[in-house]
């Protein structure tokens, strides 16, 4: 999940 | 979504609108680097491939589509618009994009979080965005009498990156699993590239003079 969180950024 | 992130995204959006306004209002893209615009289109294209594979939020999807649409429309105007294309400073916009595209591609292949095509392309877009402003900064140095809208466009782009750093600090402190060294280091480097520009931007503003880079 740690890697996924920043993918919600643009 | 925190206030820094929202402010960053809105600043990014406004910077693009300022550039489109300049092109529409003055029918000119003088002082704007097509190389940087091409690189941004490449950045958005590779970063937003997950539009097809993952849904995050309506906000996220709409913003991605807006960034893709506006970046390609800017390129369209600069390359093909009957009037605007003639105002492009092709002779001055000499930065060789290949010198940043290739190292970013190699770096993305070597340093990434996961060996998958989507992940490597995403990482490439992160590295490339960090340095995509370089052709624009070089062109600004060569441009006499930088107009207000062009100066403000670059200023807003730099502000957007600075606000993202505040967003990362906030998220690091409030979200237990929020760790992204690749994004942070690239983002800090990217913001650093604007330091010089900011200095001359504020100097011109304080002295009420037209912006010019030495």
Coordinates of C-alpha atoms in Angstrom, one line a residue:
Chain A
X1 CA 0.0 0.0 0.0
X2 CA 3.0 2.3 0.6
X3 CA 3.7 2.4 -3.1
X4 CA 0.2 3.0 -4.1
X5 CA -0.5 6.1 -2.0
X6 CA 1.5 8.5 -4.0
X7 CA -0.1 7.4 -7.2
X8 CA -3.2 9.3 -6.2
X9 CA -1.2 12.5 -6.9
X10 CA -1.0 14.2 -10.3
Chain B
X1 CA -6.5 15.6 -0.1
X2 CA -5.0 18.4 1.9
X3 CA -4.9 22.2 1.4
X4 CA -1.3 22.1 0.0
X5 CA -2.1 19.5 -2.5
X6 CA -5.2 21.2 -3.7
X7 CA -3.4 24.6 -3.9
X8 CA -0.6 22.9 -5.9
X9 CA -3.0 21.3 -8.4
X10 CA -4.9 24.6 -8.8
X11 CA -1.6 26.5 -9.3
X12 CA -0.6 24.0 -11.9
X13 CA -4.0 24.3 -13.7
X14 CA -3.8 28.1 -13.6
X15 CA -0.3 28.1 -15.0
X16 CA -1.6 26.1 -18.0
X17 CA -4.6 28.5 -18.4
X18 CA -2.2 31.4 -18.3
X19 CA -0.2 29.9 -21.1
X20 CA -3.4 29.2 -23.1
X21 CA -4.5 32.8 -22.4
X22 CA -1.3 34.2 -23.7
X23 CA -1.6 32.1 -26.9
X24 CA -5.2 33.1 -27.4
X25 CA -5.0 36.7 -26.4
X26 CA -1.8 37.7 -28.1
X27 CA -1.9 35.1 -30.9
X28 CA 1.7 34.4 -30.1
X29 CA 3.8 31.8 -28.4
X30 CA 6.9 33.9 -28.3
X31 CA 9.2 33.0 -25.5
X32 CA 7.6 29.6 -25.0
X33 CA 9.7 26.4 -25.5
X34 CA 8.0 23.8 -27.7
X35 CA 10.6 21.4 -26.4
X36 CA 9.4 21.8 -22.8
X37 CA 5.8 21.5 -24.0
X38 CA 6.6 18.3 -25.9
X39 CA 8.3 16.9 -22.8
X40 CA 5.3 17.8 -20.5
X41 CA 2.9 16.0 -23.0
X42 CA 5.2 12.9 -22.8
X43 CA 5.2 13.2 -19.0
X44 CA 1.4 13.3 -18.8
X45 CA 1.0 10.5 -21.4
X46 CA 3.2 8.1 -19.6
X47 CA 2.2 9.0 -16.0
X48 CA -1.6 8.8 -16.7
X49 CA -1.6 5.4 -18.4
X50 CA -3.3 4.2 -15.2
X51 CA -6.4 6.1 -16.4
X52 CA -7.3 2.7 -18.0
X53 CA -6.3 0.4 -15.2
X54 CA -7.2 2.1 -11.9
X55 CA -9.9 4.4 -10.7
X56 CA -8.8 6.8 -7.9
X57 CA -11.5 9.5 -7.8
X58 CA -13.5 11.7 -10.1
X59 CA -11.2 14.6 -9.3
X60 CA -8.2 12.6 -10.2
X61 CA -9.7 11.4 -13.5
X62 CA -11.0 14.8 -14.5
X63 CA -7.7 16.5 -13.7
X64 CA -5.7 13.9 -15.7
X65 CA -7.9 14.4 -18.7
X66 CA -7.6 18.2 -18.4
X67 CA -3.8 18.1 -18.2
X68 CA -3.6 15.7 -21.2
X69 CA -6.1 17.7 -23.2
X70 CA -4.5 21.2 -22.5
X71 CA -0.9 20.0 -23.1
X72 CA -1.8 18.5 -26.5
X73 CA -3.8 21.6 -27.4
X74 CA -0.8 23.9 -26.6
X75 CA 1.4 21.7 -28.8
X76 CA -1.3 21.9 -31.5
X77 CA -1.3 25.7 -31.5
X78 CA 2.5 26.0 -31.4
X79 CA 3.0 23.5 -34.3
X80 CA 0.0 24.0 -36.5
X81 CA -2.0 27.2 -35.8
X82 CA -1.8 29.4 -38.9
X83 CA -0.8 32.5 -36.9
X84 CA 0.7 31.2 -33.7
X85 CA 3.2 28.8 -35.2
X86 CA 5.0 31.7 -37.0
X87 CA 5.7 33.3 -33.6
X88 CA 7.6 30.3 -32.2
X89 CA 11.3 31.1 -31.6
X90 CA 12.6 27.9 -33.2
X91 CA 16.1 29.3 -33.7
X92 CA 16.4 30.2 -30.0
X93 CA 14.8 27.0 -28.6
X94 CA 17.9 24.9 -29.1
X95 CA 18.0 22.7 -26.0
X96 CA 18.6 19.1 -27.1
X97 CA 15.8 17.1 -25.4
X98 CA 17.5 13.8 -26.2
X99 CA 20.1 14.7 -23.5
X100 CA 17.5 14.6 -20.8
X101 CA 15.1 12.0 -22.3
X102 CA 17.8 9.2 -22.6
X103 CA 19.3 9.6 -19.1
X104 CA 15.8 9.7 -17.6
X105 CA 14.8 6.5 -19.4
X106 CA 18.0 4.8 -18.3
X107 CA 17.5 5.9 -14.7
X108 CA 13.9 4.7 -14.8
X109 CA 15.1 1.3 -15.9
X110 CA 17.7 1.1 -13.2
X111 CA 15.9 2.8 -10.3
X112 CA 12.3 1.9 -9.9
X113 CA 9.9 0.3 -7.3
X114 CA 8.7 -2.6 -9.4
X115 CA 9.8 -4.3 -12.7
X116 CA 6.7 -3.7 -14.7
X117 CA 6.2 -1.7 -17.9
X118 CA 3.6 0.6 -16.3
X119 CA 5.7 1.2 -13.3
X120 CA 8.9 1.9 -15.3
X121 CA 7.0 4.3 -17.6
X122 CA 5.5 6.0 -14.5
X123 CA 9.0 6.4 -13.0
X124 CA 10.3 7.7 -16.3
X125 CA 7.6 10.4 -16.2
X126 CA 8.6 11.4 -12.6
X127 CA 12.3 11.8 -13.6
X128 CA 11.4 13.6 -16.9
X129 CA 9.1 16.1 -15.2
X130 CA 11.9 17.1 -12.9
X131 CA 14.0 18.4 -15.7
X132 CA 11.4 19.2 -18.4
X133 CA 11.5 22.9 -17.6
X134 CA 15.2 23.2 -18.7
X135 CA 14.6 24.0 -22.4
X136 CA 12.1 26.7 -21.2
X137 CA 14.6 28.2 -18.8
X138 CA 17.3 28.3 -21.5
X139 CA 14.9 29.9 -23.9
X140 CA 14.0 32.6 -21.3
X141 CA 17.6 33.4 -20.8
X142 CA 17.8 34.1 -24.5
X143 CA 14.6 36.1 -24.7
X144 CA 14.8 39.9 -24.6
X145 CA 11.8 41.5 -22.9
X146 CA 10.0 38.5 -21.4
X147 CA 6.3 39.3 -21.4
X148 CA 4.3 39.2 -18.2
X149 CA 2.2 36.2 -19.1
X150 CA 5.3 34.1 -19.9
X151 CA 7.1 35.2 -16.7
X152 CA 3.9 34.4 -14.7
X153 CA 3.5 31.0 -16.4
X154 CA 7.0 29.9 -15.3
X155 CA 6.5 31.4 -11.9
X156 CA 3.2 29.5 -11.4
X157 CA 4.9 26.2 -12.5
X158 CA 7.6 26.7 -9.9
X159 CA 5.1 27.6 -7.2
X160 CA 3.1 24.4 -8.0
X161 CA 6.2 22.3 -7.4
X162 CA 7.0 24.1 -4.2
X163 CA 3.5 23.5 -2.9
X164 CA 3.8 19.8 -3.7
X165 CA 6.8 19.6 -1.3
X166 CA 4.6 21.1 1.5
X167 CA 2.0 18.5 0.6
X168 CA 4.6 15.7 0.9
X169 CA 5.7 16.9 4.3
X170 CA 2.1 17.1 5.5
X171 CA 1.3 13.6 4.2
X172 CA 4.6 12.2 5.7
X173 CA 3.5 13.5 9.1
X174 CA -0.2 12.4 8.8
X175 CA -0.2 9.2 6.8
X176 CA 1.7 6.2 8.3
X177 CA 2.4 4.4 4.9
X178 CA 3.3 7.5 2.9
X179 CA 6.9 7.0 1.7
X180 CA 8.1 7.8 -1.8
X181 CA 11.8 8.6 -2.1
X182 CA 11.8 8.6 -5.9
X183 CA 9.0 11.2 -6.1
X184 CA 10.4 13.3 -3.3
X185 CA 14.0 13.6 -4.6
X186 CA 12.8 14.3 -8.1
X187 CA 10.4 16.9 -6.8
X188 CA 13.0 18.7 -4.7
X189 CA 15.4 18.7 -7.7
X190 CA 12.7 20.1 -9.9
X191 CA 11.8 22.9 -7.5
X192 CA 15.5 23.7 -7.1
X193 CA 15.8 24.4 -10.8
X194 CA 13.4 27.4 -10.3
X195 CA 15.4 29.0 -7.5
X196 CA 17.4 31.2 -9.9
X197 CA 14.3 32.1 -11.8
X198 CA 12.5 33.0 -8.6
X199 CA 15.3 35.3 -7.6
X200 CA 15.2 37.3 -10.8
X201 CA 11.4 37.2 -10.8
X202 CA 11.1 38.8 -7.3
X203 CA 13.9 41.3 -8.2
X204 CA 12.0 42.5 -11.2
X205 CA 8.8 42.6 -9.2
X206 CA 10.4 44.6 -6.4
X207 CA 12.1 47.1 -8.7
X208 CA 9.0 47.3 -10.9
X209 CA 11.0 46.3 -13.9
X210 CA 10.5 44.0 -16.8
X211 CA 11.7 40.4 -16.1
X212 CA 15.0 39.4 -17.8
X213 CA 17.4 36.6 -17.0
X214 CA 21.1 37.3 -17.2

